[in-house]
CSV table of C-alpha atoms and ligand atoms in Angstrom, one decimal:
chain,number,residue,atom,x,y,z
A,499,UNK,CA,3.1,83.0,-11.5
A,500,UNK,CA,0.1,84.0,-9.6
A,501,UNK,CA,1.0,82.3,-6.3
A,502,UNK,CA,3.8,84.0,-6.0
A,503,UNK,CA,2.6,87.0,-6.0
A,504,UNK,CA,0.1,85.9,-2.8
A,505,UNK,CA,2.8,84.6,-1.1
A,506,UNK,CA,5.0,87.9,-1.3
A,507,UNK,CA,2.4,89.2,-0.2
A,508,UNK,CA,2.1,87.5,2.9
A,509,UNK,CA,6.4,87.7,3.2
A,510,UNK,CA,5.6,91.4,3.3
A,511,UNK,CA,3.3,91.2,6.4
A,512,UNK,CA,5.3,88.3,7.7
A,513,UNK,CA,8.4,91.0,7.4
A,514,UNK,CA,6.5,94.0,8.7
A,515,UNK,CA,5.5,92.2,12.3
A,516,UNK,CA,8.7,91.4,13.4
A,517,UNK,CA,8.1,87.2,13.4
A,518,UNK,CA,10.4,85.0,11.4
A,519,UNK,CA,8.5,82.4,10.2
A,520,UNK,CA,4.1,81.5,9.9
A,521,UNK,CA,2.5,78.7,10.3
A,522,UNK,CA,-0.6,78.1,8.0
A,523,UNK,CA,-2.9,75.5,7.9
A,524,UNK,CA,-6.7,76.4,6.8
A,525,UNK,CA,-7.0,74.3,4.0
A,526,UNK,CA,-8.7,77.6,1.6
A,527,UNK,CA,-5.6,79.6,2.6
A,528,UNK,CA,-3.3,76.8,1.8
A,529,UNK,CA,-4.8,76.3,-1.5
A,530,UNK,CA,-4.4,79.6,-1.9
A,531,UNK,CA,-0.9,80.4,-1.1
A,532,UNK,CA,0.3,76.9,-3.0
A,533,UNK,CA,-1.9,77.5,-6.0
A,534,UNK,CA,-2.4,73.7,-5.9
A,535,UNK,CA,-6.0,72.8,-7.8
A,536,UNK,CA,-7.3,69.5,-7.3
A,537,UNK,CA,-5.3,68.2,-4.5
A,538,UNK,CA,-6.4,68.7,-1.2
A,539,UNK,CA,-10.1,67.5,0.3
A,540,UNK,CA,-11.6,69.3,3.1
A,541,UNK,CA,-9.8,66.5,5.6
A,542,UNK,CA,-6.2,67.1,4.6
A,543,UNK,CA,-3.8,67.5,6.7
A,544,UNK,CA,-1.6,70.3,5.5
A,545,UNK,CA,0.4,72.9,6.6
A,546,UNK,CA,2.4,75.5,4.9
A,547,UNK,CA,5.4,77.0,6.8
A,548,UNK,CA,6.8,80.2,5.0
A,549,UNK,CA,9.8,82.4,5.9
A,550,UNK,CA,11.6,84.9,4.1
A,551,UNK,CA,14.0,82.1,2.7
A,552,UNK,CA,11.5,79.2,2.6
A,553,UNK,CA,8.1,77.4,1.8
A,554,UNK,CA,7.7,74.2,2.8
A,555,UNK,CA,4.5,71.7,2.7
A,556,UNK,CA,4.2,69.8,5.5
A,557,UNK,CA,1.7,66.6,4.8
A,558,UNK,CA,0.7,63.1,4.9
A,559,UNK,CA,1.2,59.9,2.5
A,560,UNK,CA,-2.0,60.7,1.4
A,561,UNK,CA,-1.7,63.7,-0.9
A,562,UNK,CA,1.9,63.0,-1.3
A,563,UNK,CA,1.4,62.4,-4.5
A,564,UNK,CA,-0.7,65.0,-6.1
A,565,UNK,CA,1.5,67.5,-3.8
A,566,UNK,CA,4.9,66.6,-5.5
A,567,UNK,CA,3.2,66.9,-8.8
A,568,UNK,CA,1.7,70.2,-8.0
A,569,UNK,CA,4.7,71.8,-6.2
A,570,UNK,CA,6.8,71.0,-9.7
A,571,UNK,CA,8.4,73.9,-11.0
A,572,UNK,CA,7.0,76.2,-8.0
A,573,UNK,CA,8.6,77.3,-4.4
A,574,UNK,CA,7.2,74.9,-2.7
A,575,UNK,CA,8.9,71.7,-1.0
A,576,UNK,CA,6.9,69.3,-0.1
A,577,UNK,CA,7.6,67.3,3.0
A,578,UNK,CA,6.0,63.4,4.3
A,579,UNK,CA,6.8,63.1,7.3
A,580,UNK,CA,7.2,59.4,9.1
A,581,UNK,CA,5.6,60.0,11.8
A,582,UNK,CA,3.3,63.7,12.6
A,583,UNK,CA,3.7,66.4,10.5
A,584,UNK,CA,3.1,69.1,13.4
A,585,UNK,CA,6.4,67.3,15.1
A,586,UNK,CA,8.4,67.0,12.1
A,587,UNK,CA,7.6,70.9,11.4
A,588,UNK,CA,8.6,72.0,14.8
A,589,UNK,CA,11.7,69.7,14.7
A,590,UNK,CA,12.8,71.9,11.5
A,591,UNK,CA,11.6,75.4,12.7
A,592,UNK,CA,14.2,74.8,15.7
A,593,UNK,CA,17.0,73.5,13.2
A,594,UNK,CA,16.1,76.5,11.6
A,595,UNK,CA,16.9,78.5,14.3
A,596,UNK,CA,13.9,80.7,14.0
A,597,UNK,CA,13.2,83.0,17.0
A,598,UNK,CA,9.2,84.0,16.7
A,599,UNK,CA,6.1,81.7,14.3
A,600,UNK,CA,2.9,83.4,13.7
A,601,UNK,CA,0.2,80.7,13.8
A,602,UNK,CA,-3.3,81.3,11.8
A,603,UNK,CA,-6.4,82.1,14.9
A,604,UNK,CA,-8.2,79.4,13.4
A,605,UNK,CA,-6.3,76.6,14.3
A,606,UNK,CA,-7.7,74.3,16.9
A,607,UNK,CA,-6.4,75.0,20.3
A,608,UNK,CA,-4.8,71.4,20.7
A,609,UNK,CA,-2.8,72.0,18.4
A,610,UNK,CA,-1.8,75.5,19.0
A,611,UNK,CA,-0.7,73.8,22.6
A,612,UNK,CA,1.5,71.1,21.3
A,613,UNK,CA,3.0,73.6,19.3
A,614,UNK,CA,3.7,75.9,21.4
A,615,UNK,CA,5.5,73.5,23.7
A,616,UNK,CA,7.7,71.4,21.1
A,617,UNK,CA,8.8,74.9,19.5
A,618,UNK,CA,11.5,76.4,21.1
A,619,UNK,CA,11.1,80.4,20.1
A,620,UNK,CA,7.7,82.8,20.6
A,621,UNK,CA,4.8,81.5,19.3
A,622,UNK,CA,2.3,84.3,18.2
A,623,UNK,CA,-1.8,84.1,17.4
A,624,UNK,CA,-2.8,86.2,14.0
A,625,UNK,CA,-5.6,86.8,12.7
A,626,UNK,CA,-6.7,87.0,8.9
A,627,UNK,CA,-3.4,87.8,6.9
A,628,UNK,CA,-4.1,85.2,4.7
A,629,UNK,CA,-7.3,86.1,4.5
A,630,UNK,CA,-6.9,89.9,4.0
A,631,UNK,CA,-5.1,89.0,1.1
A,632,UNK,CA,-7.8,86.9,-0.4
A,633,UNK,CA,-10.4,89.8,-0.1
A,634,UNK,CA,-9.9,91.1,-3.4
A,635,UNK,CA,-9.9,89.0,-6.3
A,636,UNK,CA,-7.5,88.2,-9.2
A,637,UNK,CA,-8.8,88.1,-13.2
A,638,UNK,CA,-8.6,84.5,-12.8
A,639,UNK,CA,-10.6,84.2,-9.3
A,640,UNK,CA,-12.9,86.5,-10.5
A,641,UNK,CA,-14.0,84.0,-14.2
A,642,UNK,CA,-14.4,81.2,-12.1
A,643,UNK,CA,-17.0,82.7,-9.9
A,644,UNK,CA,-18.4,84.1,-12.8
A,645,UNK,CA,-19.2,81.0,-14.5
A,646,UNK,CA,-20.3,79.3,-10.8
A,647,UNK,CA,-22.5,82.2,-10.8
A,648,UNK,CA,-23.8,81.0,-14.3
A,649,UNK,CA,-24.8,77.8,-12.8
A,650,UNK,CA,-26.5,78.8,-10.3
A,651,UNK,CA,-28.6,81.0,-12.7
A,652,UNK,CA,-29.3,78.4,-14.9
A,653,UNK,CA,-30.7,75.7,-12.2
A,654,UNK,CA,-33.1,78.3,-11.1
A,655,UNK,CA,-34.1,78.5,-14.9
A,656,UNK,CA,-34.8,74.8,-14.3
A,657,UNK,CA,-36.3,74.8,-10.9
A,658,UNK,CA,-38.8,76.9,-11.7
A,659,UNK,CA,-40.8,74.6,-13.6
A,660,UNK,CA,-40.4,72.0,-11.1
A,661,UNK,CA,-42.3,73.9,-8.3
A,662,UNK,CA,-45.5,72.2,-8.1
A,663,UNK,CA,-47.5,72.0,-5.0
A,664,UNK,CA,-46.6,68.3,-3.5
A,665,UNK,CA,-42.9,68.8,-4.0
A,666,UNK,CA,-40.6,68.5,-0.7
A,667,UNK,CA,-38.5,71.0,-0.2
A,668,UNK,CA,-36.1,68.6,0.3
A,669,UNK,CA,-36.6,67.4,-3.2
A,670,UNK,CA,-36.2,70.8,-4.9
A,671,UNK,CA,-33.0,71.3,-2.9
A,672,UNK,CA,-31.3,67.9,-4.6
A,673,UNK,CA,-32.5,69.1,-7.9
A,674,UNK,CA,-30.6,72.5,-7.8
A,675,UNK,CA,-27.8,70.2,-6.6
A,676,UNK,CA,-28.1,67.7,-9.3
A,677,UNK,CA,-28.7,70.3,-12.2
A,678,UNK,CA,-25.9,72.4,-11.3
A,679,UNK,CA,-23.3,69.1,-10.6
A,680,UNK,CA,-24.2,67.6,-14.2
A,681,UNK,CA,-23.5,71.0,-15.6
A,682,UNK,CA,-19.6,71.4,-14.3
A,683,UNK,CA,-20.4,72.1,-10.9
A,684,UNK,CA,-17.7,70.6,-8.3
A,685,UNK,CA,-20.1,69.7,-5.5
A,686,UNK,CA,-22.1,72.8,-4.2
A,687,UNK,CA,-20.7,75.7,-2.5
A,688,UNK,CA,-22.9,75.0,-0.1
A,689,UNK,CA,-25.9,72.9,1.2
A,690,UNK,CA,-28.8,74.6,-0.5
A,691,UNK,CA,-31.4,75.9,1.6
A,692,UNK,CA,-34.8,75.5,0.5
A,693,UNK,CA,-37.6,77.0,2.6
A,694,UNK,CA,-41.1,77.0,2.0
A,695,UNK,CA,-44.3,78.9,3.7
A,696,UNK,CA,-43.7,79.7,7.2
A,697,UNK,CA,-40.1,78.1,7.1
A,698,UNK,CA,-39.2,81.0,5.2
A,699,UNK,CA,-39.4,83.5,8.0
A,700,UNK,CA,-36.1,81.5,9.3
A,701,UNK,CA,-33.0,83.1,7.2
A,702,UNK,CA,-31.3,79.7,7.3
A,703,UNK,CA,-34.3,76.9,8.1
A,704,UNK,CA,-33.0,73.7,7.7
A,705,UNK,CA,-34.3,71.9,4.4
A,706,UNK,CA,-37.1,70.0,5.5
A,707,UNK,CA,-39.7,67.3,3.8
A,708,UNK,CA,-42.2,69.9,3.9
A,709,UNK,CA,-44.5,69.7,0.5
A,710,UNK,CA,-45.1,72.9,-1.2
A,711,UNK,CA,-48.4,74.7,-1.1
A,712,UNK,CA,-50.1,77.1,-2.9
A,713,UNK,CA,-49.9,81.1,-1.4
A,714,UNK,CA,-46.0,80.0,-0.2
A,715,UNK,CA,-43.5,82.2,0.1
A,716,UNK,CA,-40.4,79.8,-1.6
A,717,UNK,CA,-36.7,80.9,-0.8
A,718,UNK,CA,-34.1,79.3,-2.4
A,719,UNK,CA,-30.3,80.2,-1.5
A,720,UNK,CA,-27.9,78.1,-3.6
A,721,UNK,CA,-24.4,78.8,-5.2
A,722,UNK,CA,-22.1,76.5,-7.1
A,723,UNK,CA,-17.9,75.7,-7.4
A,724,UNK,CA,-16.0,75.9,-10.2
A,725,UNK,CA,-12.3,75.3,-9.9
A,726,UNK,CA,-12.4,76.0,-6.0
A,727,UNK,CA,-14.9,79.3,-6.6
A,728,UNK,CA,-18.1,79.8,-5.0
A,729,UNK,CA,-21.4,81.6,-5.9
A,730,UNK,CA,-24.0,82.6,-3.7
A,731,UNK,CA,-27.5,83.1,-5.0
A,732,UNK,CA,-30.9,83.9,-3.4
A,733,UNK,CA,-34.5,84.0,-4.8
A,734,UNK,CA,-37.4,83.8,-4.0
A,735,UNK,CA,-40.8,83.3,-5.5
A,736,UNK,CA,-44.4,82.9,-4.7
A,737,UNK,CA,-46.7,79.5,-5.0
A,738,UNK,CA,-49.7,81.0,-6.9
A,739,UNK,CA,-50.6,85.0,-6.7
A,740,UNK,CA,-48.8,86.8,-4.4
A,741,UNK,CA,-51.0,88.4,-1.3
A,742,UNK,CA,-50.9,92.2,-1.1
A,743,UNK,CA,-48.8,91.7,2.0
A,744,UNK,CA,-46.4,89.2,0.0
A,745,UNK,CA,-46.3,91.8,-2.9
A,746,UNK,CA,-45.7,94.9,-0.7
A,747,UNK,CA,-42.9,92.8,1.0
A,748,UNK,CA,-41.2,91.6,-2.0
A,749,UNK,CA,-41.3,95.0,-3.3
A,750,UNK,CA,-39.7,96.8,-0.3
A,751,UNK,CA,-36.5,93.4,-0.2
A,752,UNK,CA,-36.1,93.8,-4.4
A,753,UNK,CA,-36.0,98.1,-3.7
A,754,UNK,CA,-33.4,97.9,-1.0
A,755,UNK,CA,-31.2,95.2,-3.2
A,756,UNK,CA,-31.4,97.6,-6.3
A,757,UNK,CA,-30.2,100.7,-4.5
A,758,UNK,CA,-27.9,98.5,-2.1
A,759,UNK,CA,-25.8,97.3,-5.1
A,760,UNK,CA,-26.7,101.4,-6.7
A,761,UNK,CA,-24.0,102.2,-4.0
A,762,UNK,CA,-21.7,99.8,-4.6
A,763,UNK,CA,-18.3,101.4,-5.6
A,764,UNK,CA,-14.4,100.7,-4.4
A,765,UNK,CA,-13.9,102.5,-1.8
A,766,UNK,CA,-17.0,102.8,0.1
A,767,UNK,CA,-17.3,101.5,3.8
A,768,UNK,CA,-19.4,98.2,4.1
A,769,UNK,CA,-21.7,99.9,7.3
A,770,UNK,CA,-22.4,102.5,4.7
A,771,UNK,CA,-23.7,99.8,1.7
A,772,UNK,CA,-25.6,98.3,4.5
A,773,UNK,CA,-27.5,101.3,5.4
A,774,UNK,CA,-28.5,102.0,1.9
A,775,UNK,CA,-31.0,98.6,2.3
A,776,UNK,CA,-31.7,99.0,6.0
A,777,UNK,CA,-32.7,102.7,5.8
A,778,UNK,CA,-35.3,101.7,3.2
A,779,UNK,CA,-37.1,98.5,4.7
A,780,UNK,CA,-37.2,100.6,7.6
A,781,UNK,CA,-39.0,103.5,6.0
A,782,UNK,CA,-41.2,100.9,4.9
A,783,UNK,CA,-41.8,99.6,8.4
A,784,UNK,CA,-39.8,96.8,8.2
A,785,UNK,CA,-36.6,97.1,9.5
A,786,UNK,CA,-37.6,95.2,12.7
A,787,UNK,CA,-37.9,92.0,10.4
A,788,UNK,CA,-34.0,92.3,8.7
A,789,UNK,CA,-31.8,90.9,11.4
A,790,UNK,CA,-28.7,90.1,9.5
A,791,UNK,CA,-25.7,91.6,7.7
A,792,UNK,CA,-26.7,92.7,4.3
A,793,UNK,CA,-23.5,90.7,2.8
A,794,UNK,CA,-20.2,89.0,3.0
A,795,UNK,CA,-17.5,88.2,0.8
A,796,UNK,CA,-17.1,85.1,-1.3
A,797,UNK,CA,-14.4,83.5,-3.0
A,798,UNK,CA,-12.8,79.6,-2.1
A,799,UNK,CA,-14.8,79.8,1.0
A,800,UNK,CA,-18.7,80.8,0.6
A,801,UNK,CA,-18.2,83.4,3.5
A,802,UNK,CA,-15.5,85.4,3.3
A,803,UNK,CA,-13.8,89.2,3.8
A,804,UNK,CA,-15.1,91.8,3.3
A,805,UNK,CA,-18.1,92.0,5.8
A,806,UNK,CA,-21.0,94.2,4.4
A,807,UNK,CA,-22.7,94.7,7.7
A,808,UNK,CA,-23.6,97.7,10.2
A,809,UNK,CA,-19.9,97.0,12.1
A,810,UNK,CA,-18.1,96.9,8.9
A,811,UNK,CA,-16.0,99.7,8.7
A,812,UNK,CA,-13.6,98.8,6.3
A,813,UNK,CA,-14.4,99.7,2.4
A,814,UNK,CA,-14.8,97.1,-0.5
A,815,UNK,CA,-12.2,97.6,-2.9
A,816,UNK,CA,-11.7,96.7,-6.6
A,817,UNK,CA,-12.1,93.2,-7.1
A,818,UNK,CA,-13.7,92.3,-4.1
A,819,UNK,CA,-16.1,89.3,-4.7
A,820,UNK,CA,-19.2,90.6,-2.3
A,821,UNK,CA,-22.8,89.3,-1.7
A,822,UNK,CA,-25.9,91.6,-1.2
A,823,UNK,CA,-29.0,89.9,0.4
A,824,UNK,CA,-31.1,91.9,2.4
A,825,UNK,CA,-34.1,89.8,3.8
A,826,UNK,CA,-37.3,90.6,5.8
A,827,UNK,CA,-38.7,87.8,7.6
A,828,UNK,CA,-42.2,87.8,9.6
A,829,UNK,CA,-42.1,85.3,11.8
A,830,UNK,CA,-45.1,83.4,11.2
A,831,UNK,CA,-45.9,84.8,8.0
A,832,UNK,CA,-43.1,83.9,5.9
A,833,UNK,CA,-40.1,85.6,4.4
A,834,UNK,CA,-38.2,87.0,1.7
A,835,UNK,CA,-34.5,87.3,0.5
A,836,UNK,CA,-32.9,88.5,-2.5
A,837,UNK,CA,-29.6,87.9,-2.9
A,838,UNK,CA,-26.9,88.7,-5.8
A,839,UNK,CA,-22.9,88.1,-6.3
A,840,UNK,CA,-21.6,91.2,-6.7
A,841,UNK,CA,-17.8,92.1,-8.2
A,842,UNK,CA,-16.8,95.4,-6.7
A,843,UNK,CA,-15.4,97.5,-9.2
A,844,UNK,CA,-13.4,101.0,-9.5
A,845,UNK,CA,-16.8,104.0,-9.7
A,846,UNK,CA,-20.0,100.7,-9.5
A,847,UNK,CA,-20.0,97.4,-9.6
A,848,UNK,CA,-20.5,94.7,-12.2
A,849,UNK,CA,-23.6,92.3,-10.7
A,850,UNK,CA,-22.7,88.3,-11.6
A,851,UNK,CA,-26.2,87.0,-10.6
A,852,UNK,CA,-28.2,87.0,-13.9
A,853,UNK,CA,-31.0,85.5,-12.9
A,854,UNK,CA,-34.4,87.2,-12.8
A,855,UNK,CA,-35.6,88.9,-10.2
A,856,UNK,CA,-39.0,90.5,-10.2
A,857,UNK,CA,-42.2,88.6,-8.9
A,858,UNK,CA,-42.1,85.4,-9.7
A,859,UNK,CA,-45.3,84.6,-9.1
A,860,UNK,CA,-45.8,80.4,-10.0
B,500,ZN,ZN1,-26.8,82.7,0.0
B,501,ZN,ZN1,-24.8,84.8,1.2
């Protein structure tokens, strides 16, 4: 069974730092580590406690339902307790007996306190485990970002008819939603972003009710969910024929994508990936105008590890789900972004965006 190979992975590092038992709560990671599909909501209040010699769920009436369904047949055991579930936990972590918990960074720092005073033993902050795990993907993980991927392609199949000079942006961001929901879409990885003319120059404008006009610049970052999965897409086209300055800028974003993802290979550091796209658009003067990270990892949460940035020193590895979206954005002028999903693979990479990307000019 797949989870259990996550969780010996995480009994391993558990094992190797000394601590007894950790604490986990980040509803991705949960989902994770349980394998549970269809069961918790972005409010639920979970939390996993693992030791060498146990795995218990710790939650509320709510899911207690779907959880003891799920957790048939599996590790798990799944506890409802009367009254909270971080007392109950600590309650048990004492009968246990256990000396030191690791608890995930990400939990909120109320909670962390209580914790740290009901619990008898050492209480310990740590940072990613969970995560690090997650970074490279299994066969399964990697289909079902795939086929969100797919989505995403085809709604910008569809959109592109539908940008007329008149429509909101705001309008063309719901229809990206609604085409890629009715097609097997579980809500959207994300809100899309949908910005228009001089909104573009902002990597992440907020939608707005701005009506399109003819000589925009039109980026459109979107990604769907399949079974948990996100994509992560980026195009963008141009209202009418491009400019000379749009075209030279377009070319310089789609030449530093192309030999960015030319480099990608297991193995190779993230910083180094990065500097493939910014050497280029700074060659063509316009390095200035690329602020962020070329990419980031993606998986049951839109941004994920590994980072693909100018700090990242770590490599991608094998089966790492990764983004590459380098941008150059003139403020006052407009922008640009290109952005692909990209599975890392052993020697290149295999790109899961299929959607087209040379001038798309409306
Ligand atoms: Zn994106
Ligand atoms: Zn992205």
């Amino acid at each position: 069974m797949i989870a259990d190979r996550r969780v010996s992975a995480l009994r391993r590092r558990l094992g190797d730092s000394g601590l007894s038992a950790i604490l986990v709560s980040g509803i991705a990671n949960v989902r994770y580590l349980t394998g549970f599909e269809d069961v918790f909501d972005g409010e639920a209040n979970v939390a996993l406690v693992l030791t060498d010699q146990v795995a218990r769920l710790y939650t509320d009436s709510r899911y207690s339902e779907a959880c003891e369904i799920a957790a048939d047949g599996t590790p798990w055991r799944v506890h409802v307790p009367k009254e909270s579930v971080y007392t109950e936990l600590c309650n048990d972590l004492d009968a246990d007996g256990l000396k030191g918990l690791a608890i995930e960074a990400s939990v909120p720092y109320g909670r962390f306190k209580f914790i740290s005073e009901k619990f008898g033993g050492r209480v310990e902050v740590v940072d990613q485990w969970v995560e690090e795990i997650r970074r490279t993907k299994e066969s399964g993980e990697i289909e079902r970002m795939a086929a969100a991927a797919e989505l995403a392609d085809r709604a910008f199949g569809h959109i592109l008819d539908r940008l007329v000079p008149g429509v909101t942006e705001a309008q063309i961001a719901l229809e990206l939603e609604v085409h890629m929901r009715s097609h097997g879409s579980e809500g959207v990885a994300f809100e899309p972003l949908v910005a228009s003319g001089p909104n573009s120059s902002r990597p992440h404008a907020r939608v707005s009710s701005r009506p399109l006009e003819a000589g925009d610049l039109v980026t459109m970052d979107f990604g769907a969910r399949v079974r948990g999965y996100c994509s992560d897409m980026t195009r963008t086209v141009v209202m009418g024929a491009a400019t000379p300055r749009q075209a030279e800028i377009y070319a310089a974003v789609l030449d530093a994508q192309v030999s960015a993802i030319d480099a990608v290979k297991s193995g190779v550091p993230g910083l180094k990936i990065d500097a493939v796209a910014r050497d280029l658009l700074t060659e063509r003067g316009f390095g200035e105008y690329f602020g962020h990270g070329l990419g980031h990892g993606v998986g049951l949460d839109v941004h994920e590890l590994p980072s693909v940035s100018s700090r990242a020193r770590e490599s991608v590895l094998a089966g790492a789900v990764i983004t590459i979206e380098p941008g150059v954005y003139v403020p006052g002028f407009g922008g640009v972004r290109i952005e692909d999903l990209v599975l890392v693979e052993d020697g290149g990479c295999r790109v899961l965006s299929c959607a087209p990307k040379h001038l798309i000019q409306i």
